[in-house]
C-alpha cells in the first residue's frame, strides 16, 4: 500500500469508490451519490449541509479561530457507456465515472476519517467540499455563490492522473489547466442556384475562409511557449448539392493557460469574423461563451501542498510535471479566483501500462491511489491550517521562491 494507513480504512475507501462507480450520476443529478456520502460522513460524527441540491459540505472544528482550510472533491460522472469489464462496472446505461471523480470522493471521505482520528483538533477549521457538476464547468461557481468559501483562507484539491506512478503527487507553480471557452459563428449570406453564383453570397466560402484564417491565430500570433488552442469542431451549411448555402454555423473551443493569451484569442477571432464579413459582404455574428478560467497555482499554498506531500508520502514522491500543463479544463480554477490554494495531480498509473485516457469508456485507475490521496488531503489541510493560524504564509512564499 502506497500510504501508511490502516488496512480497514483502505478497504472502506475501495468499497465506497466501487459503490459510487456502480451507480454513477450525471452533473446536477448526483442525488444518490450525495446521500451515500452523507451516510459516510455522519458515520464519522460529522454534520452535513447541502448548499445545493447535490452539493455537500461538512466542517471539522479547529483549535483556533484562524481562517478555514477547504479540501474539495468533485462527484459527477460522464455520459459514456462503460466498456472496462470490471466487476464493479457501471450499472447505469450510458453513464460512467470515466474521469475518476468516484475516487476523488472516496479519498475525501478517507481524509475526513484520518482527520477525525487525530488525538488533537487540527490547527484551523477544515471544510470538506463535495462538489457537483464539474464536468459542466459550473459546479464550483455554483458552490461559491452558495457561500462555501465564506471564511475560507485556503483551498486544496487534486485529480487522479494515469501519467504518473501511483502514490506520487505533482504540485507545481504556474498553469495546470487551460480555460475552456466555446464559440459560435453565425454567417448570413444570400442563398441561390449553384449555376448562378454571382447572384449569391456563399456562406460556405465565407465559413471556409474563417476556418483557414483561424489556424494562423495560434501559429502566428501567440508565443509558442504559451500553449493555446483554437479549434473549430463543427461546420453546418447547405441543403442540396445544387444550392449555394445562404447560411452557415461554425462552433468550436478556445483554450489558453494564461488570461492575457485568452483575451488575445478572443480579440483575434472577433477580428477575423469582422474582416471576412466585410470581404464577402456577409453578416457574421460571433458569440463567445466563457467557460472556466485558466487554473494557475501561485503563492505560498503551492509550497504547503509540496511539503504536505513530502510529509505524508515521502520526499521522493513529490514530482513536477513531465508533460506540461493540461489543455483540458478544471472548474477548481473558480476557487483559485477567490482564495489562495493549490491543485495537484495524484499519480494513479496501473502497473501494466498507462492505461486508457480519462473520458474513455475503458478508463481505469490504480486503486492504491486512494490511501495516497487521502493521506495528502488530510496532511495538506493540517499544514495549511498551521500556516494560516501561525501567520507564516509570507515565510512559506519566500521558501517556495528560494526552492
JSON list of C-alpha atoms in Angstrom, two decimals, residues 102-275:
[
{"chain": "A", "resi": 102, "resn": "UNK", "atom": "CA", "xyz": [-15.61, 8.43, -7.68]},
{"chain": "A", "resi": 103, "resn": "UNK", "atom": "CA", "xyz": [-12.03, 8.08, -6.44]},
{"chain": "A", "resi": 104, "resn": "UNK", "atom": "CA", "xyz": [-11.85, 11.77, -5.51]},
{"chain": "A", "resi": 105, "resn": "UNK", "atom": "CA", "xyz": [-14.97, 11.46, -3.36]},
{"chain": "A", "resi": 106, "resn": "UNK", "atom": "CA", "xyz": [-13.68, 8.31, -1.63]},
{"chain": "A", "resi": 107, "resn": "UNK", "atom": "CA", "xyz": [-10.34, 10.00, -0.93]},
{"chain": "A", "resi": 108, "resn": "UNK", "atom": "CA", "xyz": [-12.01, 12.99, 0.70]},
{"chain": "A", "resi": 109, "resn": "UNK", "atom": "CA", "xyz": [-14.08, 10.71, 2.94]},
{"chain": "A", "resi": 110, "resn": "UNK", "atom": "CA", "xyz": [-10.87, 8.87, 3.80]},
{"chain": "A", "resi": 111, "resn": "UNK", "atom": "CA", "xyz": [-9.17, 12.17, 4.61]},
{"chain": "A", "resi": 112, "resn": "UNK", "atom": "CA", "xyz": [-12.09, 13.08, 6.87]},
{"chain": "A", "resi": 113, "resn": "UNK", "atom": "CA", "xyz": [-11.63, 9.80, 8.78]},
{"chain": "A", "resi": 114, "resn": "UNK", "atom": "CA", "xyz": [-7.90, 10.46, 9.16]},
{"chain": "A", "resi": 115, "resn": "UNK", "atom": "CA", "xyz": [-8.57, 13.97, 10.43]},
{"chain": "A", "resi": 116, "resn": "UNK", "atom": "CA", "xyz": [-11.27, 12.84, 12.86]},
{"chain": "A", "resi": 117, "resn": "UNK", "atom": "CA", "xyz": [-8.94, 10.19, 14.30]},
{"chain": "A", "resi": 118, "resn": "UNK", "atom": "CA", "xyz": [-6.27, 12.73, 15.25]},
{"chain": "A", "resi": 119, "resn": "UNK", "atom": "CA", "xyz": [-5.69, 12.95, 19.03]},
{"chain": "A", "resi": 120, "resn": "UNK", "atom": "CA", "xyz": [-5.92, 16.77, 18.88]},
{"chain": "A", "resi": 121, "resn": "UNK", "atom": "CA", "xyz": [-8.05, 19.09, 16.76]},
{"chain": "A", "resi": 122, "resn": "UNK", "atom": "CA", "xyz": [-6.47, 20.49, 13.60]},
{"chain": "A", "resi": 123, "resn": "UNK", "atom": "CA", "xyz": [-4.89, 23.94, 13.99]},
{"chain": "A", "resi": 124, "resn": "UNK", "atom": "CA", "xyz": [-7.66, 25.59, 11.94]},
{"chain": "A", "resi": 125, "resn": "UNK", "atom": "CA", "xyz": [-11.20, 24.60, 10.94]},
{"chain": "A", "resi": 126, "resn": "UNK", "atom": "CA", "xyz": [-11.41, 22.31, 7.93]},
{"chain": "A", "resi": 127, "resn": "UNK", "atom": "CA", "xyz": [-14.24, 22.36, 5.40]},
{"chain": "A", "resi": 128, "resn": "UNK", "atom": "CA", "xyz": [-14.91, 19.29, 3.25]},
{"chain": "A", "resi": 129, "resn": "UNK", "atom": "CA", "xyz": [-16.45, 20.26, -0.10]},
{"chain": "A", "resi": 130, "resn": "UNK", "atom": "CA", "xyz": [-18.09, 17.58, -2.26]},
{"chain": "A", "resi": 131, "resn": "UNK", "atom": "CA", "xyz": [-18.87, 19.45, -5.46]},
{"chain": "A", "resi": 132, "resn": "UNK", "atom": "CA", "xyz": [-21.31, 18.52, -8.24]},
{"chain": "A", "resi": 133, "resn": "UNK", "atom": "CA", "xyz": [-21.23, 19.39, -11.94]},
{"chain": "A", "resi": 134, "resn": "UNK", "atom": "CA", "xyz": [-17.51, 19.75, -12.53]},
{"chain": "A", "resi": 135, "resn": "UNK", "atom": "CA", "xyz": [-17.89, 18.18, -15.96]},
{"chain": "A", "resi": 136, "resn": "UNK", "atom": "CA", "xyz": [-20.18, 21.06, -16.98]},
{"chain": "A", "resi": 137, "resn": "UNK", "atom": "CA", "xyz": [-17.71, 23.60, -15.61]},
{"chain": "A", "resi": 138, "resn": "UNK", "atom": "CA", "xyz": [-20.40, 25.16, -13.43]},
{"chain": "A", "resi": 139, "resn": "UNK", "atom": "CA", "xyz": [-20.31, 23.29, -10.13]},
{"chain": "A", "resi": 140, "resn": "UNK", "atom": "CA", "xyz": [-17.54, 25.25, -8.42]},
{"chain": "A", "resi": 141, "resn": "UNK", "atom": "CA", "xyz": [-19.06, 28.59, -9.34]},
{"chain": "A", "resi": 142, "resn": "UNK", "atom": "CA", "xyz": [-22.46, 27.49, -8.06]},
{"chain": "A", "resi": 143, "resn": "UNK", "atom": "CA", "xyz": [-20.92, 26.33, -4.78]},
{"chain": "A", "resi": 144, "resn": "UNK", "atom": "CA", "xyz": [-19.08, 29.64, -4.41]},
{"chain": "A", "resi": 145, "resn": "UNK", "atom": "CA", "xyz": [-22.32, 31.54, -4.98]},
{"chain": "A", "resi": 146, "resn": "UNK", "atom": "CA", "xyz": [-23.89, 29.34, -2.29]},
{"chain": "A", "resi": 147, "resn": "UNK", "atom": "CA", "xyz": [-21.25, 30.53, 0.20]},
{"chain": "A", "resi": 148, "resn": "UNK", "atom": "CA", "xyz": [-18.91, 27.55, 0.55]},
{"chain": "A", "resi": 149, "resn": "UNK", "atom": "CA", "xyz": [-15.85, 29.84, 0.60]},
{"chain": "A", "resi": 150, "resn": "UNK", "atom": "CA", "xyz": [-17.12, 32.00, 3.45]},
{"chain": "A", "resi": 151, "resn": "UNK", "atom": "CA", "xyz": [-14.29, 32.39, 5.99]},
{"chain": "A", "resi": 152, "resn": "UNK", "atom": "CA", "xyz": [-12.03, 30.15, 3.87]},
{"chain": "A", "resi": 153, "resn": "UNK", "atom": "CA", "xyz": [-8.37, 31.18, 3.79]},
{"chain": "A", "resi": 154, "resn": "UNK", "atom": "CA", "xyz": [-7.03, 28.44, 1.52]},
{"chain": "A", "resi": 155, "resn": "UNK", "atom": "CA", "xyz": [-8.33, 25.58, -0.63]},
{"chain": "A", "resi": 156, "resn": "UNK", "atom": "CA", "xyz": [-6.75, 22.38, -1.97]},
{"chain": "A", "resi": 157, "resn": "UNK", "atom": "CA", "xyz": [-7.79, 19.66, -4.38]},
{"chain": "A", "resi": 158, "resn": "UNK", "atom": "CA", "xyz": [-6.42, 17.14, -6.83]},
{"chain": "A", "resi": 159, "resn": "UNK", "atom": "CA", "xyz": [-7.12, 14.85, -9.75]},
{"chain": "A", "resi": 160, "resn": "UNK", "atom": "CA", "xyz": [-6.06, 11.27, -10.43]},
{"chain": "A", "resi": 161, "resn": "UNK", "atom": "CA", "xyz": [-3.64, 11.05, -13.35]},
{"chain": "A", "resi": 162, "resn": "UNK", "atom": "CA", "xyz": [-2.57, 7.89, -15.17]},
{"chain": "A", "resi": 163, "resn": "UNK", "atom": "CA", "xyz": [0.59, 9.62, -16.50]},
{"chain": "A", "resi": 164, "resn": "UNK", "atom": "CA", "xyz": [2.31, 9.44, -13.10]},
{"chain": "A", "resi": 165, "resn": "UNK", "atom": "CA", "xyz": [3.25, 6.49, -10.87]},
{"chain": "A", "resi": 166, "resn": "UNK", "atom": "CA", "xyz": [0.75, 5.64, -8.19]},
{"chain": "A", "resi": 167, "resn": "UNK", "atom": "CA", "xyz": [1.45, 7.39, -4.92]},
{"chain": "A", "resi": 168, "resn": "UNK", "atom": "CA", "xyz": [3.17, 10.42, -6.41]},
{"chain": "A", "resi": 169, "resn": "UNK", "atom": "CA", "xyz": [1.89, 13.99, -6.11]},
{"chain": "A", "resi": 170, "resn": "UNK", "atom": "CA", "xyz": [2.55, 16.62, -8.76]},
{"chain": "A", "resi": 171, "resn": "UNK", "atom": "CA", "xyz": [2.39, 20.06, -7.16]},
{"chain": "A", "resi": 172, "resn": "UNK", "atom": "CA", "xyz": [3.75, 22.94, -9.25]},
{"chain": "A", "resi": 173, "resn": "UNK", "atom": "CA", "xyz": [3.54, 26.69, -9.51]},
{"chain": "A", "resi": 174, "resn": "UNK", "atom": "CA", "xyz": [2.05, 28.09, -12.69]},
{"chain": "A", "resi": 175, "resn": "UNK", "atom": "CA", "xyz": [-0.58, 26.85, -15.15]},
{"chain": "A", "resi": 176, "resn": "UNK", "atom": "CA", "xyz": [-2.11, 23.43, -14.52]},
{"chain": "A", "resi": 177, "resn": "UNK", "atom": "CA", "xyz": [-5.25, 23.52, -16.71]},
{"chain": "A", "resi": 178, "resn": "UNK", "atom": "CA", "xyz": [-6.47, 25.70, -19.55]},
{"chain": "A", "resi": 179, "resn": "UNK", "atom": "CA", "xyz": [-9.51, 27.94, -19.90]},
{"chain": "A", "resi": 180, "resn": "UNK", "atom": "CA", "xyz": [-12.49, 26.37, -21.68]},
{"chain": "A", "resi": 181, "resn": "UNK", "atom": "CA", "xyz": [-14.37, 28.93, -23.75]},
{"chain": "A", "resi": 182, "resn": "UNK", "atom": "CA", "xyz": [-16.77, 27.94, -26.50]},
{"chain": "A", "resi": 183, "resn": "UNK", "atom": "CA", "xyz": [-17.77, 29.96, -29.55]},
{"chain": "A", "resi": 184, "resn": "UNK", "atom": "CA", "xyz": [-20.44, 30.01, -32.24]},
{"chain": "A", "resi": 185, "resn": "UNK", "atom": "CA", "xyz": [-20.13, 31.85, -35.57]},
{"chain": "A", "resi": 186, "resn": "UNK", "atom": "CA", "xyz": [-23.34, 32.52, -37.50]},
{"chain": "A", "resi": 187, "resn": "UNK", "atom": "CA", "xyz": [-22.98, 33.51, -41.16]},
{"chain": "A", "resi": 188, "resn": "UNK", "atom": "CA", "xyz": [-25.82, 35.05, -43.15]},
{"chain": "A", "resi": 189, "resn": "UNK", "atom": "CA", "xyz": [-25.23, 35.45, -46.89]},
{"chain": "A", "resi": 190, "resn": "UNK", "atom": "CA", "xyz": [-27.54, 35.00, -49.87]},
{"chain": "A", "resi": 191, "resn": "UNK", "atom": "CA", "xyz": [-28.80, 31.61, -50.98]},
{"chain": "A", "resi": 192, "resn": "UNK", "atom": "CA", "xyz": [-29.08, 30.88, -54.67]},
{"chain": "A", "resi": 193, "resn": "UNK", "atom": "CA", "xyz": [-28.68, 28.46, -57.56]},
{"chain": "A", "resi": 194, "resn": "UNK", "atom": "CA", "xyz": [-25.29, 26.79, -57.77]},
{"chain": "A", "resi": 195, "resn": "UNK", "atom": "CA", "xyz": [-25.22, 27.58, -61.52]},
{"chain": "A", "resi": 196, "resn": "UNK", "atom": "CA", "xyz": [-25.54, 31.34, -60.82]},
{"chain": "A", "resi": 197, "resn": "UNK", "atom": "CA", "xyz": [-23.00, 32.01, -58.03]},
{"chain": "A", "resi": 198, "resn": "UNK", "atom": "CA", "xyz": [-22.74, 35.70, -58.95]},
{"chain": "A", "resi": 199, "resn": "UNK", "atom": "CA", "xyz": [-26.25, 36.19, -57.55]},
{"chain": "A", "resi": 200, "resn": "UNK", "atom": "CA", "xyz": [-25.34, 34.76, -54.16]},
{"chain": "A", "resi": 201, "resn": "UNK", "atom": "CA", "xyz": [-23.22, 35.40, -51.08]},
{"chain": "A", "resi": 202, "resn": "UNK", "atom": "CA", "xyz": [-21.77, 31.98, -50.39]},
{"chain": "A", "resi": 203, "resn": "UNK", "atom": "CA", "xyz": [-21.82, 31.18, -46.69]},
{"chain": "A", "resi": 204, "resn": "UNK", "atom": "CA", "xyz": [-19.67, 28.08, -47.26]},
{"chain": "A", "resi": 205, "resn": "UNK", "atom": "CA", "xyz": [-16.89, 30.09, -48.86]},
{"chain": "A", "resi": 206, "resn": "UNK", "atom": "CA", "xyz": [-17.01, 32.69, -46.09]},
{"chain": "A", "resi": 207, "resn": "UNK", "atom": "CA", "xyz": [-17.02, 29.98, -43.43]},
{"chain": "A", "resi": 208, "resn": "UNK", "atom": "CA", "xyz": [-14.16, 28.13, -45.09]},
{"chain": "A", "resi": 209, "resn": "UNK", "atom": "CA", "xyz": [-12.08, 31.28, -45.10]},
{"chain": "A", "resi": 210, "resn": "UNK", "atom": "CA", "xyz": [-12.75, 31.67, -41.39]},
{"chain": "A", "resi": 211, "resn": "UNK", "atom": "CA", "xyz": [-11.67, 28.06, -40.78]},
{"chain": "A", "resi": 212, "resn": "UNK", "atom": "CA", "xyz": [-8.37, 28.63, -42.57]},
{"chain": "A", "resi": 213, "resn": "UNK", "atom": "CA", "xyz": [-7.70, 32.04, -41.05]},
{"chain": "A", "resi": 214, "resn": "UNK", "atom": "CA", "xyz": [-8.31, 30.74, -37.54]},
{"chain": "A", "resi": 215, "resn": "UNK", "atom": "CA", "xyz": [-5.43, 28.30, -37.99]},
{"chain": "A", "resi": 216, "resn": "UNK", "atom": "CA", "xyz": [-2.98, 31.21, -38.02]},
{"chain": "A", "resi": 217, "resn": "UNK", "atom": "CA", "xyz": [-4.06, 32.76, -34.72]},
{"chain": "A", "resi": 218, "resn": "UNK", "atom": "CA", "xyz": [-2.06, 30.39, -32.54]},
{"chain": "A", "resi": 219, "resn": "UNK", "atom": "CA", "xyz": [0.67, 29.61, -35.06]},
{"chain": "A", "resi": 220, "resn": "UNK", "atom": "CA", "xyz": [1.46, 33.23, -35.97]},
{"chain": "A", "resi": 221, "resn": "UNK", "atom": "CA", "xyz": [0.17, 35.45, -33.16]},
{"chain": "A", "resi": 222, "resn": "UNK", "atom": "CA", "xyz": [0.88, 33.57, -29.92]},
{"chain": "A", "resi": 223, "resn": "UNK", "atom": "CA", "xyz": [4.29, 32.97, -28.36]},
{"chain": "A", "resi": 224, "resn": "UNK", "atom": "CA", "xyz": [5.00, 29.24, -28.88]},
{"chain": "A", "resi": 225, "resn": "UNK", "atom": "CA", "xyz": [5.99, 28.94, -25.21]},
{"chain": "A", "resi": 226, "resn": "UNK", "atom": "CA", "xyz": [2.40, 29.82, -24.22]},
{"chain": "A", "resi": 227, "resn": "UNK", "atom": "CA", "xyz": [0.26, 26.77, -25.13]},
{"chain": "A", "resi": 228, "resn": "UNK", "atom": "CA", "xyz": [-3.13, 27.63, -26.58]},
{"chain": "A", "resi": 229, "resn": "UNK", "atom": "CA", "xyz": [-5.74, 26.19, -28.91]},
{"chain": "A", "resi": 230, "resn": "UNK", "atom": "CA", "xyz": [-8.47, 27.50, -31.21]},
{"chain": "A", "resi": 231, "resn": "UNK", "atom": "CA", "xyz": [-10.35, 24.59, -32.79]},
{"chain": "A", "resi": 232, "resn": "UNK", "atom": "CA", "xyz": [-13.48, 24.54, -34.94]},
{"chain": "A", "resi": 233, "resn": "UNK", "atom": "CA", "xyz": [-15.24, 21.25, -34.41]},
{"chain": "A", "resi": 234, "resn": "UNK", "atom": "CA", "xyz": [-18.49, 21.82, -36.24]},
{"chain": "A", "resi": 235, "resn": "UNK", "atom": "CA", "xyz": [-19.43, 23.39, -39.60]},
{"chain": "A", "resi": 236, "resn": "UNK", "atom": "CA", "xyz": [-23.09, 23.26, -40.68]},
{"chain": "A", "resi": 237, "resn": "UNK", "atom": "CA", "xyz": [-24.26, 24.62, -44.02]},
{"chain": "A", "resi": 238, "resn": "UNK", "atom": "CA", "xyz": [-26.26, 23.82, -47.11]},
{"chain": "A", "resi": 239, "resn": "UNK", "atom": "CA", "xyz": [-29.35, 21.80, -48.00]},
{"chain": "A", "resi": 240, "resn": "UNK", "atom": "CA", "xyz": [-28.62, 20.48, -51.51]},
{"chain": "A", "resi": 241, "resn": "UNK", "atom": "CA", "xyz": [-25.68, 19.96, -53.85]},
{"chain": "A", "resi": 242, "resn": "UNK", "atom": "CA", "xyz": [-27.02, 22.42, -56.42]},
{"chain": "A", "resi": 243, "resn": "UNK", "atom": "CA", "xyz": [-27.89, 25.19, -53.97]},
{"chain": "A", "resi": 244, "resn": "UNK", "atom": "CA", "xyz": [-25.36, 27.70, -52.69]},
{"chain": "A", "resi": 245, "resn": "UNK", "atom": "CA", "xyz": [-25.82, 27.98, -48.96]},
{"chain": "A", "resi": 246, "resn": "UNK", "atom": "CA", "xyz": [-27.02, 31.30, -47.65]},
{"chain": "A", "resi": 247, "resn": "UNK", "atom": "CA", "xyz": [-26.32, 30.49, -44.01]},
{"chain": "A", "resi": 248, "resn": "UNK", "atom": "CA", "xyz": [-23.71, 28.59, -42.06]},
{"chain": "A", "resi": 249, "resn": "UNK", "atom": "CA", "xyz": [-22.91, 27.95, -38.42]},
{"chain": "A", "resi": 250, "resn": "UNK", "atom": "CA", "xyz": [-19.46, 27.14, -37.08]},
{"chain": "A", "resi": 251, "resn": "UNK", "atom": "CA", "xyz": [-18.68, 26.25, -33.48]},
{"chain": "A", "resi": 252, "resn": "UNK", "atom": "CA", "xyz": [-15.56, 25.39, -31.58]},
{"chain": "A", "resi": 253, "resn": "UNK", "atom": "CA", "xyz": [-13.42, 25.85, -28.50]},
{"chain": "A", "resi": 254, "resn": "UNK", "atom": "CA", "xyz": [-10.77, 28.26, -27.26]},
{"chain": "A", "resi": 255, "resn": "UNK", "atom": "CA", "xyz": [-8.15, 27.06, -24.76]},
{"chain": "A", "resi": 256, "resn": "UNK", "atom": "CA", "xyz": [-5.42, 29.08, -23.05]},
{"chain": "A", "resi": 257, "resn": "UNK", "atom": "CA", "xyz": [-3.32, 28.75, -19.93]},
{"chain": "A", "resi": 258, "resn": "UNK", "atom": "CA", "xyz": [-2.94, 32.47, -19.30]},
{"chain": "A", "resi": 259, "resn": "UNK", "atom": "CA", "xyz": [-5.57, 35.18, -19.01]},
{"chain": "A", "resi": 260, "resn": "UNK", "atom": "CA", "xyz": [-3.74, 37.58, -21.33]},
{"chain": "A", "resi": 261, "resn": "UNK", "atom": "CA", "xyz": [-3.43, 34.92, -24.04]},
{"chain": "A", "resi": 262, "resn": "UNK", "atom": "CA", "xyz": [-7.08, 34.03, -23.58]},
{"chain": "A", "resi": 263, "resn": "UNK", "atom": "CA", "xyz": [-8.09, 37.66, -24.19]},
{"chain": "A", "resi": 264, "resn": "UNK", "atom": "CA", "xyz": [-5.84, 37.82, -27.27]},
{"chain": "A", "resi": 265, "resn": "UNK", "atom": "CA", "xyz": [-7.51, 34.75, -28.77]},
{"chain": "A", "resi": 266, "resn": "UNK", "atom": "CA", "xyz": [-10.94, 36.29, -28.24]},
{"chain": "A", "resi": 267, "resn": "UNK", "atom": "CA", "xyz": [-9.89, 39.53, -29.96]},
{"chain": "A", "resi": 268, "resn": "UNK", "atom": "CA", "xyz": [-8.28, 37.73, -32.90]},
{"chain": "A", "resi": 269, "resn": "UNK", "atom": "CA", "xyz": [-11.32, 35.54, -33.54]},
{"chain": "A", "resi": 270, "resn": "UNK", "atom": "CA", "xyz": [-13.55, 38.62, -33.48]},
{"chain": "A", "resi": 271, "resn": "UNK", "atom": "CA", "xyz": [-11.22, 40.45, -35.89]},
{"chain": "A", "resi": 272, "resn": "UNK", "atom": "CA", "xyz": [-11.23, 37.57, -38.37]},
{"chain": "A", "resi": 273, "resn": "UNK", "atom": "CA", "xyz": [-15.02, 37.29, -38.34]},
{"chain": "A", "resi": 274, "resn": "UNK", "atom": "CA", "xyz": [-15.44, 41.01, -38.90]},
{"chain": "A", "resi": 275, "resn": "UNK", "atom": "CA", "xyz": [-12.88, 41.05, -41.73]}
]
